[in-house]
Coordinates of C-alpha atoms in Angstrom, one line a residue:
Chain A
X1 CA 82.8 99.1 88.8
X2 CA 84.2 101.3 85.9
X3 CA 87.4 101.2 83.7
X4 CA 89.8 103.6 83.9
X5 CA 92.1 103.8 80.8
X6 CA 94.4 107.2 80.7
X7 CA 98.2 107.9 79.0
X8 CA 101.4 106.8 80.8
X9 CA 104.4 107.4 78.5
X10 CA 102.7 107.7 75.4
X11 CA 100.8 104.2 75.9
X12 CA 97.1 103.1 77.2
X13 CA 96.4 101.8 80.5
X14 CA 93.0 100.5 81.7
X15 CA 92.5 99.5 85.6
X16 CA 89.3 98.7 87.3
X17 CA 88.5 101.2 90.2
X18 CA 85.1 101.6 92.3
X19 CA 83.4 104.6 91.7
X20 CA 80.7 107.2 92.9
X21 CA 78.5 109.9 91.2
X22 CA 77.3 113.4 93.0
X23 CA 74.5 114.6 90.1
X24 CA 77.1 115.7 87.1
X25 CA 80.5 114.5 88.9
X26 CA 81.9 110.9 88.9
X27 CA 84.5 110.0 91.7
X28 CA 87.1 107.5 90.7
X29 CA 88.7 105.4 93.8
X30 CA 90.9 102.6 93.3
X31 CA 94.1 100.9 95.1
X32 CA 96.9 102.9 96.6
X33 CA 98.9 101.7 93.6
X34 CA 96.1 103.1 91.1
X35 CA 95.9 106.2 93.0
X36 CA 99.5 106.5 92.5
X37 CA 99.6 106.8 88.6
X38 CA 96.5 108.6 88.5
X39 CA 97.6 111.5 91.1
X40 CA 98.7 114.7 89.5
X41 CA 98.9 118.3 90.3
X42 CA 97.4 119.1 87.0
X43 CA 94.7 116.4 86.4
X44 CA 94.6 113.5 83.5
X45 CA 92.7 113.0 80.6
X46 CA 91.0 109.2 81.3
X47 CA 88.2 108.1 79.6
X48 CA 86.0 106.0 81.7
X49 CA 83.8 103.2 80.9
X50 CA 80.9 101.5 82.9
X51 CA 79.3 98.8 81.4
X52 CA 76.3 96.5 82.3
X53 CA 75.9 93.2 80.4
X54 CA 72.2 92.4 79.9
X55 CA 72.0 89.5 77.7
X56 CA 73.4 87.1 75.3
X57 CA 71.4 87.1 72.0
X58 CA 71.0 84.2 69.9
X59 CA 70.7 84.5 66.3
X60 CA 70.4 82.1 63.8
X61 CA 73.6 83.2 62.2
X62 CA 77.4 84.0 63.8
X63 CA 77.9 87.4 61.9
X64 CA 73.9 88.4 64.1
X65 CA 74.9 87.2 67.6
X66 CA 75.1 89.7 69.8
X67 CA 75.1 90.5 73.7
X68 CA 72.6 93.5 75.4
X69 CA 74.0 96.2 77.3
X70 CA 74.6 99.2 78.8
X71 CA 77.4 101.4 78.4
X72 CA 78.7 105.2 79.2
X73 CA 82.2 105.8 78.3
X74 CA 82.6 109.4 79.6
X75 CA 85.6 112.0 78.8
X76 CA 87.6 114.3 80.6
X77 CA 90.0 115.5 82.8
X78 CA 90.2 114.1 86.2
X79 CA 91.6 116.2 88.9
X80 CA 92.2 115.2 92.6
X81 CA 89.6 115.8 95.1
X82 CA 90.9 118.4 97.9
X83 CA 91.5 117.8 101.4
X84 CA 88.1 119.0 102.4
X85 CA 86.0 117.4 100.1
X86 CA 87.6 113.8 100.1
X87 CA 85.3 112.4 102.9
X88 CA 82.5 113.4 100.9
X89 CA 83.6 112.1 97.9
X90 CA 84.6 109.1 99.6
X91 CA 80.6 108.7 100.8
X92 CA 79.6 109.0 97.4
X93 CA 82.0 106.2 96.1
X94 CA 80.6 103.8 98.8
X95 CA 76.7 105.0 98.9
X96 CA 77.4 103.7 95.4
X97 CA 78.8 100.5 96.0
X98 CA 76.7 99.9 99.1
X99 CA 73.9 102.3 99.8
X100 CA 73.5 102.9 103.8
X101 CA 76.7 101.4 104.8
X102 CA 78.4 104.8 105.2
X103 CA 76.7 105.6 108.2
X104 CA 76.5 102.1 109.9
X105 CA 80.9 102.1 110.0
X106 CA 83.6 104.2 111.4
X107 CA 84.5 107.2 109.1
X108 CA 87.9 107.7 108.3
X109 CA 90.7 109.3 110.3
X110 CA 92.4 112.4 109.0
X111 CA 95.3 109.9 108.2
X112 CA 93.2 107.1 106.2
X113 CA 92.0 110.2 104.5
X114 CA 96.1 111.7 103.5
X115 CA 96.4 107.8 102.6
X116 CA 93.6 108.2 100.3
X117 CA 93.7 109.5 97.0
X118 CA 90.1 110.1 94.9
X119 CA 89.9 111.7 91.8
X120 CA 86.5 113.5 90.3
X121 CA 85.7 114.1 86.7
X122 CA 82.9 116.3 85.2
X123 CA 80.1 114.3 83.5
X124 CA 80.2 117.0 80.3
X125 CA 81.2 114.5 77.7
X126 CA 79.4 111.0 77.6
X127 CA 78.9 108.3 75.0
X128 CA 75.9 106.1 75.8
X129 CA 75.6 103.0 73.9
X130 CA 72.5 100.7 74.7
X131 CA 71.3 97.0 73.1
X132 CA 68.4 95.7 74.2
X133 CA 65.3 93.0 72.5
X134 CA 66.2 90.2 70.7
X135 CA 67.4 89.4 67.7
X136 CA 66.9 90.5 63.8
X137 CA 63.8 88.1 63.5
X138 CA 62.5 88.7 59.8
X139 CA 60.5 86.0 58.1
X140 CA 62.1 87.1 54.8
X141 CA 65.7 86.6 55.7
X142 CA 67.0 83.5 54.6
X143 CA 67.7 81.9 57.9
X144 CA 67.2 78.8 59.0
X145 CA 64.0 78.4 61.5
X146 CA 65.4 75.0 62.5
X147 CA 67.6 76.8 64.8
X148 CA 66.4 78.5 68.1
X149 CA 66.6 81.8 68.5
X150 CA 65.9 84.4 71.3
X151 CA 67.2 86.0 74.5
X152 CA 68.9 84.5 78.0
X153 CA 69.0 87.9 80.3
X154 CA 71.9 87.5 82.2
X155 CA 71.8 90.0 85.7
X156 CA 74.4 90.4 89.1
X157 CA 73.2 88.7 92.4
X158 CA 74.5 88.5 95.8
X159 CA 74.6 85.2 97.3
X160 CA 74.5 84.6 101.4
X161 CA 76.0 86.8 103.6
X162 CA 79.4 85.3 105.6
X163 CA 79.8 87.1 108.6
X164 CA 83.8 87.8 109.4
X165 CA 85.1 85.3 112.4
X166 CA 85.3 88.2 114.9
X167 CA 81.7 89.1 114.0
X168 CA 78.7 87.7 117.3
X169 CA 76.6 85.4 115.2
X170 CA 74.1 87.0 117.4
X171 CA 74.3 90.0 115.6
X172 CA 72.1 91.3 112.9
X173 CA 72.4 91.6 109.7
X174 CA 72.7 95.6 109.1
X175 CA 70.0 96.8 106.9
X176 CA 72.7 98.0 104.1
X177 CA 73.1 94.1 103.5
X178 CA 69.8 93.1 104.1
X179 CA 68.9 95.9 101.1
X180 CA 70.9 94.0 99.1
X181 CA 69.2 90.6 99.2
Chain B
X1 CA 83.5 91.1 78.3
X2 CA 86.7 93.2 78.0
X3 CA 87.4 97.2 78.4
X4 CA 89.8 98.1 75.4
X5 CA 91.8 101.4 76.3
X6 CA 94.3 103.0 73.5
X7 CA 95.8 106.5 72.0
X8 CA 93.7 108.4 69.8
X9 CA 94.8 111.8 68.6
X10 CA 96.8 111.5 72.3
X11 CA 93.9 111.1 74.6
X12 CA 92.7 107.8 76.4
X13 CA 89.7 105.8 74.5
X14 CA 88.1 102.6 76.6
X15 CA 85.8 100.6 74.8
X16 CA 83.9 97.2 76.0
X17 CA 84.3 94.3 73.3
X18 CA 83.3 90.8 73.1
X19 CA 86.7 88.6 73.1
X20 CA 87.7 85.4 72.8
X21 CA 91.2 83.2 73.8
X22 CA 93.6 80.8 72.3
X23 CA 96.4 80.1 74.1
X24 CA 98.3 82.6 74.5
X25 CA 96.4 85.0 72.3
X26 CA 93.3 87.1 72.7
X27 CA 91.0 88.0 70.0
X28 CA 88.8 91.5 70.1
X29 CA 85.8 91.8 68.4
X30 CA 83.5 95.3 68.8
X31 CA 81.0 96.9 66.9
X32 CA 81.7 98.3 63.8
X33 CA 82.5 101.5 65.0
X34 CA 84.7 100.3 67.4
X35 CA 86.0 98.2 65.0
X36 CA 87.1 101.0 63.1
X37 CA 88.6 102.8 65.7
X38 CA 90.9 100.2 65.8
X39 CA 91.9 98.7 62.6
X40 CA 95.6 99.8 61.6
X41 CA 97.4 97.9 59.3
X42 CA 100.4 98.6 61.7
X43 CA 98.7 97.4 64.9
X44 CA 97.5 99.4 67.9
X45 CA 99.0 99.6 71.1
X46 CA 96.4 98.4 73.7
X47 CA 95.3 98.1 77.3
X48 CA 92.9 95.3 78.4
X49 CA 91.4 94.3 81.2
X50 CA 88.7 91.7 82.2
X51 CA 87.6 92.0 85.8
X52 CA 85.2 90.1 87.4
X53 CA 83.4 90.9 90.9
X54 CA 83.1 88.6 93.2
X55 CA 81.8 90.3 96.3
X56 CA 81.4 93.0 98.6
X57 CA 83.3 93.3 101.6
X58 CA 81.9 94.8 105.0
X59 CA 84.9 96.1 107.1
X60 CA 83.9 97.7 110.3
X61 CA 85.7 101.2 108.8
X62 CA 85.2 103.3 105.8
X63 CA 89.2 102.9 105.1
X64 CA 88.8 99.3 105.2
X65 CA 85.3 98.4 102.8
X66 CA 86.6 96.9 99.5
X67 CA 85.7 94.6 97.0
X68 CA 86.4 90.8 95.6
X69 CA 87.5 90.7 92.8
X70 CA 89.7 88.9 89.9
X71 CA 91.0 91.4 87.4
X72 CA 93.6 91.1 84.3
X73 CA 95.2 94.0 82.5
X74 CA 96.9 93.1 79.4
X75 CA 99.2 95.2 77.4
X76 CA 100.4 95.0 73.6
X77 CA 99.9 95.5 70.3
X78 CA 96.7 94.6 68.8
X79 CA 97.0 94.0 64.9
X80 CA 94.2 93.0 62.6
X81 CA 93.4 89.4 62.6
X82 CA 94.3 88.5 58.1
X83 CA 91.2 87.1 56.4
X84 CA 92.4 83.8 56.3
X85 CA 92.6 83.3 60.3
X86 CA 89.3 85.6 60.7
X87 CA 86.8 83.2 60.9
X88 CA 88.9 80.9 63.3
X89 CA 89.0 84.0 65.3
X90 CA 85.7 84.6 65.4
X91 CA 84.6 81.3 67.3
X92 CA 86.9 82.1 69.5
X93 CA 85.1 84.8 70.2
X94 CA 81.5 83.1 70.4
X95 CA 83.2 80.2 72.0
X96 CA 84.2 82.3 75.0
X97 CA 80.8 84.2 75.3
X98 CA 78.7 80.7 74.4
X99 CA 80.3 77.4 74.4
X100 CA 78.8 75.0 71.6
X101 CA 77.1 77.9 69.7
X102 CA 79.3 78.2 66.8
X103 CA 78.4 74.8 65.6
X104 CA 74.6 75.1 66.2
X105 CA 74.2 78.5 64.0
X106 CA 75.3 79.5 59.7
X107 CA 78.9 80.4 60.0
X108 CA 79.6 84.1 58.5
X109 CA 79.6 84.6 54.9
X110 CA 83.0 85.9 52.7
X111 CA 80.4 89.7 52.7
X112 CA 79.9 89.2 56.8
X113 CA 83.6 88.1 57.3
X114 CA 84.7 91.3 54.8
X115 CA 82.5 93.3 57.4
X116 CA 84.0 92.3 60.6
X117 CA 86.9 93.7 62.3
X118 CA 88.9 91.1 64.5
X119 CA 92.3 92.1 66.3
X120 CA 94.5 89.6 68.1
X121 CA 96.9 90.4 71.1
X122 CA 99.6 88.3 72.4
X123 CA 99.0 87.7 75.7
X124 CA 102.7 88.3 77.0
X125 CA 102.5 91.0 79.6
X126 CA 99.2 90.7 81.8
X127 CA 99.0 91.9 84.9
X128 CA 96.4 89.7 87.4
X129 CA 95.3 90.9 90.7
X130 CA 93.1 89.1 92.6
X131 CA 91.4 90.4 96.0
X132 CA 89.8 87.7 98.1
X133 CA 87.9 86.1 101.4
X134 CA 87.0 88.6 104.2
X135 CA 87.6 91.6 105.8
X136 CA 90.9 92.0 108.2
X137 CA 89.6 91.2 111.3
X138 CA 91.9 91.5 113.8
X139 CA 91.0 91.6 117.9
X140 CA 93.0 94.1 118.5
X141 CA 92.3 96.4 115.7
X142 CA 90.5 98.8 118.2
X143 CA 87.2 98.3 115.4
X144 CA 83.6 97.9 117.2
X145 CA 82.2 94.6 117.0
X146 CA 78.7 96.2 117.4
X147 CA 79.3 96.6 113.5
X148 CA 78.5 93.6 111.8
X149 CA 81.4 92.7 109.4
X150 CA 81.7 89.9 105.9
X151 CA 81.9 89.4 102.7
X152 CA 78.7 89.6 100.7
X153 CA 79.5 87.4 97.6
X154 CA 78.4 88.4 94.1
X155 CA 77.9 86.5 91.0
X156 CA 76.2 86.7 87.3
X157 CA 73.5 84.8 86.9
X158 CA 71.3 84.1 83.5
X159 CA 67.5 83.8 83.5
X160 CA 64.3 82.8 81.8
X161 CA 65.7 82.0 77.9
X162 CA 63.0 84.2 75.7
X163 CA 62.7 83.0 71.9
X164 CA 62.0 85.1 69.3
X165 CA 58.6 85.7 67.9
X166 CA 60.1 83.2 64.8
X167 CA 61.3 80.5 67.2
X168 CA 58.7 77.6 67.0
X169 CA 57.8 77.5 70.8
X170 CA 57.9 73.7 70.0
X171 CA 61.8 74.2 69.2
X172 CA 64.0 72.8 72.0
X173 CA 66.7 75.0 73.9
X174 CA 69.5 74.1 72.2
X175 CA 72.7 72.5 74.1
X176 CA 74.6 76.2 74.3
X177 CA 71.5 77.6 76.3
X178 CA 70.5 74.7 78.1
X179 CA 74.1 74.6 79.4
X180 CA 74.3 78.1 80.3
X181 CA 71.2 77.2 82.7

C-alpha cells in the first residue's frame, strides 16, 4: 500500500491507495472518491511514500530506540493514465497486490474501466531511507547491561483463506492464493 | 507507524514517523531530518494517516478485487511539543510502539531531549474509513462461480527476539518483548 499526500487548497492531504509499478512508472489506484480529488487534466504534484516496517529495536536508552525499515518516498507529477492504457495499468496495480490473479478473473468492461480512474507517476525522483541491525551496542557507552537489548523482526502474513458464501467448497484454491501461503 | 504529508515550498512532502496518542492528541516523532522539516514555532499544517491492512479480497472481477482495511486521515496543525511536556510526549510515543518499555530503559537526558523534535496534533477532524468482510457475492451478479472468490486475511506478526552481541544471553526477555510475543 503507499500514501498519497498532494495540495488541495493550499493544504496537505494524505490517503492510502493500492499501487503498481511497470520498471520506472508507479500506478496509483484508490477509491472512486480518491480518484476524484486526484483527477486532473494537467496532472498533480504528490509525493508518495511506501513504507515496510522491519523491526522494533531495543536499546537500553529511550533517546536509542528505534524501529527498522524500508522507505521510498518518490516525487512528481502524476497524470491520468489514458483510455488505452488503463487496463494495463490496472494489471500492474493488481499483479502487485496479488501476482497471478489478473488472469484467473473477469477483466473489466469498457464501463468499469470509464468508472476507473488510475494515475501514473515517473520514478525520476526517489528518497530511499533504510534501518536495519540492531542497536548502538558499544561496551564503552555508559549503558546499563542490566537491561536487554536486541531486535524483535516484525513481518506481514496472511492467515487462512475464507472462501465467499456463493463460492463450491469443492473448489480449489486458485494458485494466486495458494502463492501467497 | 504514521505517513505525515505537508506544504513545503508548495509541493506535497509524506514522511513515515513513529507516533504516539493521548486522548485526543497525537504526538509525531521522526528522525532528525524529518524533524526539521517540521519544526515551526508557528505550527505546520498537516495530513496523517495510519492505515492498517487487514486482508485481500478475491472478487470474481478485476472491477471488484479490493482490500481490508482500517485507515485514519487526520488533519491540523502540528506545533512543536514545549520542553516541558517533551518527555511526557515521548512515552507516548514508545508507549504506542512498545507497551511497558519506557519504564524498563534510562529515560532521555536534558542533551537527548534538546535533540529531539516532538509535534502534537489535535485530533479534531479525522477522517476513518474502514473496508471489511468479503467480496459482494451476489447470485445474480452474472460472475462465474468457476472463480474461486474470499477474503485472504492479513496481519503483522513479530518473530524470533535477537539480543545484541552486549545482551548477556542469560538476561531474560523483558515484560515489553515477552508481551509482544
Amino acid at each position: 500500500m503507499a500514501h498519497v499526500a498532494f495540495v488541495r487548497r493550499g493544504c496537505p492531504v494524505v490517503l492510502p491507495m493500492a499501487f503498481g509499478r511497470d520498471g520506472d512508472r508507479m500506478f496509483l489506484h484508490g477509491s472512486t472518491g480518491a480518484g476524484a480529488f486526484l483527477a486532473s487534466r494537467d496532472g498533480l504534484d504528490v509525493s508518495v511514500a511506501v513504507t515496510h516496517l522491519d523491526g522494533l529495536v531495543f536499546a537500553r536508552s529511550a533517546f536509542d530506540s528505534s524501529m527498522n525499515y524500508r522507505s521510498a518516498v518518490i516525487f512528481g507529477r502524476a497524470v491520468l493514465v489514458p483510455a488505452e492504457d488503463k487496463q494495463d495499468a490496472l494489471r500492474a496495480v493488481t499483479e502487485h497486490l496479488v501476482p497471478g490473479r489478473w488472469d484467473e478473473v473477469r477483466p473489466p468492461t469498457p464501463k468499469e474501466l470509464a468508472a476507473t480512474t488510475v494515475l501514473v507517476l515517473a520514478l525520476d525522483e526517489v528518497s530511499v531511507k533504510v534501518r536495519a541491525g540492531g542497536p548502538g551496542d558499544d561496551p564503552d557507552d555508559g549503558e546499563d547491561r542490566s537491561v536487554w537489548a536486541g531486535v524483535v523482526p516484525m513481518r506481514t502474513v496472511v492467515g487462512v483463506p475464507e472462501r465467499s458464501p456463493l463460492t463450491d467448497p469443492a473448489l480449489p484454491l486458485p494458485p494466486s492464493v495458494t502463492s501467497l501461503l
